[in-house]
Amino acid sequence: MSRSSDEILVALAGQPNAGKSTLFNALTGARQHVANYPGITVEKKTGNYRFDGQKIEVVDLPGTYSLTSYTQEERVSRDFLLHEKPAVVVDVVDASNLERNLYLVFQLSEMGIPMALALNMMDVARQRGLRINIEQLSHEVGMPVVPTIGNKGVGIKDLQKAIDQISKDGSAPQTSLRLDYGKAIEPVLGRLEKSLSEDVILAARYPLRWLALKLMENDSEAHRLVSEHATNKEDILSNVARERELFQTEHEQTAEQAIAIRRYQIAGGIVERCVKREKKERRTLTDRIDQVVCDRVAGPIFLGGVLFLMYYLTMKIGGEHVAPWAWKYWSMLRDVIAGLLPAEGLIRSLLLNGIVDGVFAIMNYLPIFLILFLLIAILEDSGYMARVAFIMDRVLRAFGLHGQSTLPMILGGVVVGGCAIPGVMATRAMKDQKARMTTIMIVPLMNCMAKVPLYVLLVSIFFKEHQAVILWFMSLITLAVALIVASVLSLTVLKREESEPFILEMPPYHLPTITGVLRRAIERTWLFVKKVITIIVAVAIVVWVFITFPGLSKDRAAYCDDQVNKATETFMKKIGENNPYAELLAGPGLKEFGRYWDHYKKKKMGAKGKEAKEALKEKFSRENPEFFKIVNKGKGLDGEKDQYAKAAYAAYKKLDKKLKRLDTARRKEVVHVSFAGSFGRFLEPVSKLAGFDWKVNIALASSFAAKENLVATLGTIYSIGEEAGGTLADTMARDTAETWTPLHALALMLFVALFPPCIATLIMVRVETGSTKWMLFAAIYPIILGFIIAIMVFQGGQILGLTALQVMGFLSLFVFAILAATYLAGERSAMKKHRTVEI
Amino acid sequence: MTLDEMKPGNECRVAKVSMDGVAGQRLLDMGFIPGTVISVIRNAPLMDPIDIKVKGYMLALRRSEAKGVEITPL
């Protein structure tokens, strides 16, 4: 980390749910920077502010209950304090939960850095009738204590003043707190500290009393520090082992137990002396809400409601209303960019069709993500997330997942129509690393909204009578497969990942603040945009090259151009030279009219009701009255008829059809001769096993950039062109009638369901796992899995002569039998997992 | 008796944490200190995890973890 010497570094520590982020925001305002700690996925937030002209750099450490070396968060916090040596540590303490929070205060103070306490959430404490004697507390813990209310900005100035004061006093020991561990432990600590002090390197680098304590606690990182840096490490470590053993036999408890007990005893004493309870403890609002929300019957129903509401707001409202609305502006922006690019040629095609369209295809989802991230932030800040985990944990843990996997899976699309990107991003809240990795790996198997168009297309062709059944089958079978995969992964490749015990605080409910929620949602959306855009550009170029080159031969290209020219000539001839509109439609005017025509047709299809139609006509007439007369079949807005315009309408309608047909034919040919085409044919001998021909192979390959491409590419290949939605299925049905059976369709749907995540998702997998290896794994295993299932379905069905529905039945039985077996096996191993030892 | 055997609505006192490793340490960190009063509030809809109140705050833990806390019922 680079910082100039005149900056003062301050670390913000604290237990989860103490309002640390809110206080961090209040301290630093908008000047923040979010990154990850190197090599791991723990978020590192930094921000700064000025006080008296002095720049203060604040690092927000991850929220932890303790400072052991068992979790990534705790190790990160410790390493930061040990190696970055901040000038001041501010511990954010929940005033309404002082005893447990003091437990961390003590541990921080042992690291030997000047400290201040921010006694946060004073309003909540007061509400509960707790009266805290600040002066007394400050005296007892030997450091300044500043009462704050983070979400109202109360006490921030005082806190800044305290930080300034401490940093100015320089190296003078600010923290006079020294915990007395009592008769049993102190002598041992003294002996250890003395033997450690004989080692020059250790003594120079680390606070020795802290190191002695950690060694007695059997802390693995402390062991590592000693064995890495100490010259007489064998002596020290064997000495520690002896002392620990001695202690255990003498006191019938481990040293770490004795140390924790002592810390809590001292904390309890301080609370007793500093906190007065003015009201008797009553049932809080949180208790009353929980009585409903965590109830055996009402709880799951409420959870279902919340999840449905999220799904509805993002996918229905966001996907069907906000995204199309925003798309208007995206496409305006796209048109502006298109206007800036060279008018014709390959460069334009690359920039526009490759990069710009690739980026905009993803940007289309941006409003949905923003809504989603807003809702998640609300859920997180409110405290409900912990209840979701509480309700769902029993079901999910049997598959190596966690109660907290619920939300990522829902976002990924358990109910058909999610998106894996926010799903993967939502795993960030999970602390259990093993369950988190497992969740990241299976979220892409859910049915994201980009997979749905293919299902709908194929179902409407091949399973007309059973549409709903098939869609249900798809969501259930993918969920079942995902759970089985989760179980297998967590027992095999993810076996060594760190697992956390499920000991989850259920924080009191809070009303989320608007700024807090907005800030978090925008932060996450921005992270997504930044990451995805850069890489999507590269991938878009590759995909574009693959489906564009080597391109048509000169002869074929000339032939295609000639066809277009001929059609245009025929059109001009048909409307005749004496038609007053002829001049308007000649040359570039024709192109302009073409755009106007397409635009009008599109709008007209979307306009519902008489009023909307009239308004639309008026708008287009205002834009260009001549063009309007033509597209309106010869009638002006005033109803006046114009023979010439009507003739032009009839002729253009024919031309339009002809041009679109030619365009589609050309594109189809380009794809056919492209690298992608060759690739598709090359794979055909293998993919045939699952019933996929080369055309399907191309479509599948192109869907890697974004799943939306799947239907679009199939459309191009199957000469569907740009005709209206109804005919899309018809054309494909006609085209595939001879070669395709419902079995083909079923195999393809299953393969797509399990197909590798799109590139944007993979990028997020890379971000959230912090590992390219896992990203590649997430890309490759679904291909193998999907292909095996597709072959099973296709070959099994063909050999046994079963119908697609029968195959579905058998597959369901098979998969759900495995699922049940996995569940039972998982339950049994979960029971055995935690070793209980008698001491 | 261990904490996982308690019925909701009852209170008990921690005798000791009999689990070692990360789970044991986490229980100690969260305040499962001998003498601490725990009230068992409810079971999750599928009976596991359980929701308890300890040192004035609410905590959910799986039965497999609760098994590591020896208690005496009050």
PDB file of C-alpha atoms in Angstrom, chain A residues 93-218:
ATOM      1  CA  VAL A  93     -18.669  -1.077  19.733  1.00  0.00           C
ATOM      2  CA  ASP A  94     -22.389  -1.820  19.900  1.00  0.00           C
ATOM      3  CA  ALA A  95     -23.446   0.073  23.029  1.00  0.00           C
ATOM      4  CA  SER A  96     -26.465  -2.179  23.469  1.00  0.00           C
ATOM      5  CA  ASN A  97     -24.271  -5.278  23.458  1.00  0.00           C
ATOM      6  CA  LEU A  98     -21.291  -4.097  25.432  1.00  0.00           C
ATOM      7  CA  GLU A  99     -20.114  -7.272  27.134  1.00  0.00           C
ATOM      8  CA  ARG A 100     -19.502  -9.305  23.984  1.00  0.00           C
ATOM      9  CA  ASN A 101     -18.015  -6.293  22.204  1.00  0.00           C
ATOM     10  CA  LEU A 102     -15.536  -5.702  25.027  1.00  0.00           C
ATOM     11  CA  TYR A 103     -14.220  -9.197  24.356  1.00  0.00           C
ATOM     12  CA  LEU A 104     -12.835  -7.890  21.041  1.00  0.00           C
ATOM     13  CA  VAL A 105     -11.691  -4.595  22.581  1.00  0.00           C
ATOM     14  CA  PHE A 106      -9.394  -6.542  24.897  1.00  0.00           C
ATOM     15  CA  GLN A 107      -7.890  -8.557  22.086  1.00  0.00           C
ATOM     16  CA  LEU A 108      -7.288  -5.476  19.953  1.00  0.00           C
ATOM     17  CA  SER A 109      -5.631  -3.668  22.818  1.00  0.00           C
ATOM     18  CA  GLU A 110      -3.213  -6.578  23.231  1.00  0.00           C
ATOM     19  CA  MET A 111      -1.810  -5.848  19.787  1.00  0.00           C
ATOM     20  CA  GLY A 112      -0.208  -2.745  21.232  1.00  0.00           C
ATOM     21  CA  ILE A 113      -1.660  -0.044  19.009  1.00  0.00           C
ATOM     22  CA  PRO A 114      -3.179   3.162  20.467  1.00  0.00           C
ATOM     23  CA  MET A 115      -6.969   2.803  20.499  1.00  0.00           C
ATOM     24  CA  ALA A 116     -10.217   4.681  20.768  1.00  0.00           C
ATOM     25  CA  LEU A 117     -13.695   3.274  21.288  1.00  0.00           C
ATOM     26  CA  ALA A 118     -16.610   4.471  19.217  1.00  0.00           C
ATOM     27  CA  LEU A 119     -19.550   3.572  21.414  1.00  0.00           C
ATOM     28  CA  ASN A 120     -22.028   3.227  18.585  1.00  0.00           C
ATOM     29  CA  MET A 121     -25.801   2.776  18.413  1.00  0.00           C
ATOM     30  CA  MET A 122     -26.265   4.840  21.553  1.00  0.00           C
ATOM     31  CA  ASP A 123     -29.876   5.443  20.548  1.00  0.00           C
ATOM     32  CA  VAL A 124     -30.647   1.720  20.541  1.00  0.00           C
ATOM     33  CA  ALA A 125     -29.006   1.305  23.935  1.00  0.00           C
ATOM     34  CA  ARG A 126     -30.974   4.206  25.363  1.00  0.00           C
ATOM     35  CA  GLN A 127     -34.184   2.812  23.906  1.00  0.00           C
ATOM     36  CA  ARG A 128     -33.530  -0.421  25.753  1.00  0.00           C
ATOM     37  CA  GLY A 129     -33.128   1.531  28.960  1.00  0.00           C
ATOM     38  CA  LEU A 130     -29.360   1.141  29.195  1.00  0.00           C
ATOM     39  CA  ARG A 131     -27.507   4.028  30.756  1.00  0.00           C
ATOM     40  CA  ILE A 132     -23.752   3.914  30.184  1.00  0.00           C
ATOM     41  CA  ASN A 133     -21.308   5.871  32.299  1.00  0.00           C
ATOM     42  CA  ILE A 134     -18.917   6.988  29.555  1.00  0.00           C
ATOM     43  CA  GLU A 135     -16.293   8.423  31.861  1.00  0.00           C
ATOM     44  CA  GLN A 136     -16.185   5.325  34.003  1.00  0.00           C
ATOM     45  CA  LEU A 137     -15.959   3.108  30.923  1.00  0.00           C
ATOM     46  CA  SER A 138     -13.136   5.191  29.481  1.00  0.00           C
ATOM     47  CA  HIS A 139     -11.310   4.889  32.775  1.00  0.00           C
ATOM     48  CA  GLU A 140     -11.809   1.126  32.964  1.00  0.00           C
ATOM     49  CA  VAL A 141     -10.675   0.347  29.410  1.00  0.00           C
ATOM     50  CA  GLY A 142      -7.918   2.955  29.512  1.00  0.00           C
ATOM     51  CA  MET A 143      -8.740   4.653  26.239  1.00  0.00           C
ATOM     52  CA  PRO A 144     -10.918   7.498  24.949  1.00  0.00           C
ATOM     53  CA  VAL A 145     -14.582   6.528  24.496  1.00  0.00           C
ATOM     54  CA  VAL A 146     -16.723   8.539  22.072  1.00  0.00           C
ATOM     55  CA  PRO A 147     -20.483   7.955  22.007  1.00  0.00           C
ATOM     56  CA  THR A 148     -21.782   7.898  18.408  1.00  0.00           C
ATOM     57  CA  ILE A 149     -24.930   7.232  16.390  1.00  0.00           C
ATOM     58  CA  GLY A 150     -23.514   6.329  12.993  1.00  0.00           C
ATOM     59  CA  ASN A 151     -26.659   6.509  10.898  1.00  0.00           C
ATOM     60  CA  LYS A 152     -27.507   9.974  12.220  1.00  0.00           C
ATOM     61  CA  GLY A 153     -23.946  11.274  12.090  1.00  0.00           C
ATOM     62  CA  VAL A 154     -23.924  11.980  15.820  1.00  0.00           C
ATOM     63  CA  GLY A 155     -20.503  12.078  17.461  1.00  0.00           C
ATOM     64  CA  ILE A 156     -18.480  11.905  14.240  1.00  0.00           C
ATOM     65  CA  LYS A 157     -16.694  15.208  14.867  1.00  0.00           C
ATOM     66  CA  ASP A 158     -15.817  14.130  18.407  1.00  0.00           C
ATOM     67  CA  LEU A 159     -14.470  10.846  17.080  1.00  0.00           C
ATOM     68  CA  GLN A 160     -12.323  12.650  14.534  1.00  0.00           C
ATOM     69  CA  LYS A 161     -11.039  14.901  17.265  1.00  0.00           C
ATOM     70  CA  ALA A 162     -10.151  11.910  19.443  1.00  0.00           C
ATOM     71  CA  ILE A 163      -8.321  10.221  16.550  1.00  0.00           C
ATOM     72  CA  ASP A 164      -6.397  13.413  15.914  1.00  0.00           C
ATOM     73  CA  GLN A 165      -5.475  13.707  19.579  1.00  0.00           C
ATOM     74  CA  ILE A 166      -4.193  10.140  19.821  1.00  0.00           C
ATOM     75  CA  SER A 167      -2.188  10.326  16.605  1.00  0.00           C
ATOM     76  CA  LYS A 168      -0.549  13.599  17.736  1.00  0.00           C
ATOM     77  CA  ASP A 169       0.594  12.147  21.018  1.00  0.00           C
ATOM     78  CA  GLY A 170       2.836   9.925  18.954  1.00  0.00           C
ATOM     79  CA  SER A 171       4.354   6.861  20.477  1.00  0.00           C
ATOM     80  CA  ALA A 172       3.276   7.529  24.065  1.00  0.00           C
ATOM     81  CA  PRO A 173       1.332   4.503  25.256  1.00  0.00           C
ATOM     82  CA  GLN A 174      -2.292   5.576  24.955  1.00  0.00           C
ATOM     83  CA  THR A 175      -3.816   2.331  25.929  1.00  0.00           C
ATOM     84  CA  SER A 176      -3.134   1.659  29.543  1.00  0.00           C
ATOM     85  CA  LEU A 177      -5.462  -1.340  29.491  1.00  0.00           C
ATOM     86  CA  ARG A 178      -3.647  -4.466  30.541  1.00  0.00           C
ATOM     87  CA  LEU A 179      -5.846  -7.444  31.226  1.00  0.00           C
ATOM     88  CA  ASP A 180      -4.978  -9.402  34.327  1.00  0.00           C
ATOM     89  CA  TYR A 181      -5.382 -13.049  33.356  1.00  0.00           C
ATOM     90  CA  GLY A 182      -5.189 -14.160  36.934  1.00  0.00           C
ATOM     91  CA  LYS A 183      -3.128 -16.465  39.078  1.00  0.00           C
ATOM     92  CA  ALA A 184      -3.363 -19.435  36.768  1.00  0.00           C
ATOM     93  CA  ILE A 185      -2.280 -17.834  33.513  1.00  0.00           C
ATOM     94  CA  GLU A 186      -0.160 -14.804  34.323  1.00  0.00           C
ATOM     95  CA  PRO A 187       2.907 -16.780  35.507  1.00  0.00           C
ATOM     96  CA  VAL A 188       2.830 -18.871  32.338  1.00  0.00           C
ATOM     97  CA  LEU A 189       2.524 -15.751  30.185  1.00  0.00           C
ATOM     98  CA  GLY A 190       5.439 -14.194  32.069  1.00  0.00           C
ATOM     99  CA  ARG A 191       7.639 -17.227  31.448  1.00  0.00           C
ATOM    100  CA  LEU A 192       6.746 -17.399  27.776  1.00  0.00           C
ATOM    101  CA  GLU A 193       7.172 -13.677  27.251  1.00  0.00           C
ATOM    102  CA  LYS A 194      10.613 -13.852  28.763  1.00  0.00           C
ATOM    103  CA  SER A 195      11.745 -16.705  26.548  1.00  0.00           C
ATOM    104  CA  LEU A 196      10.313 -14.914  23.490  1.00  0.00           C
ATOM    105  CA  SER A 197      12.123 -11.678  24.384  1.00  0.00           C
ATOM    106  CA  GLU A 198      15.414 -13.490  24.045  1.00  0.00           C
ATOM    107  CA  ASP A 199      14.762 -13.779  20.344  1.00  0.00           C
ATOM    108  CA  VAL A 200      15.869 -10.507  18.754  1.00  0.00           C
ATOM    109  CA  ILE A 201      13.772 -10.740  15.608  1.00  0.00           C
ATOM    110  CA  LEU A 202      10.527 -11.651  17.338  1.00  0.00           C
ATOM    111  CA  ALA A 203      11.057  -8.989  19.968  1.00  0.00           C
ATOM    112  CA  ALA A 204      11.552  -6.344  17.313  1.00  0.00           C
ATOM    113  CA  ARG A 205       8.568  -7.343  15.239  1.00  0.00           C
ATOM    114  CA  TYR A 206       5.722  -8.416  17.465  1.00  0.00           C
ATOM    115  CA  PRO A 207       4.064  -7.436  20.724  1.00  0.00           C
ATOM    116  CA  LEU A 208       5.378 -10.251  22.885  1.00  0.00           C
ATOM    117  CA  ARG A 209       2.596 -10.487  25.436  1.00  0.00           C
ATOM    118  CA  TRP A 210       0.179 -10.846  22.540  1.00  0.00           C
ATOM    119  CA  LEU A 211       2.360 -13.529  20.956  1.00  0.00           C
ATOM    120  CA  ALA A 212       2.626 -15.402  24.247  1.00  0.00           C
ATOM    121  CA  LEU A 213      -1.169 -15.330  24.664  1.00  0.00           C
ATOM    122  CA  LYS A 214      -1.731 -16.546  21.131  1.00  0.00           C
ATOM    123  CA  LEU A 215       0.772 -19.375  21.555  1.00  0.00           C
ATOM    124  CA  MET A 216      -1.012 -20.465  24.708  1.00  0.00           C
ATOM    125  CA  GLU A 217      -4.283 -20.369  22.759  1.00  0.00           C
ATOM    126  CA  ASN A 218      -2.699 -22.802  20.311  1.00  0.00           C
TER     127      ASN A 218
END
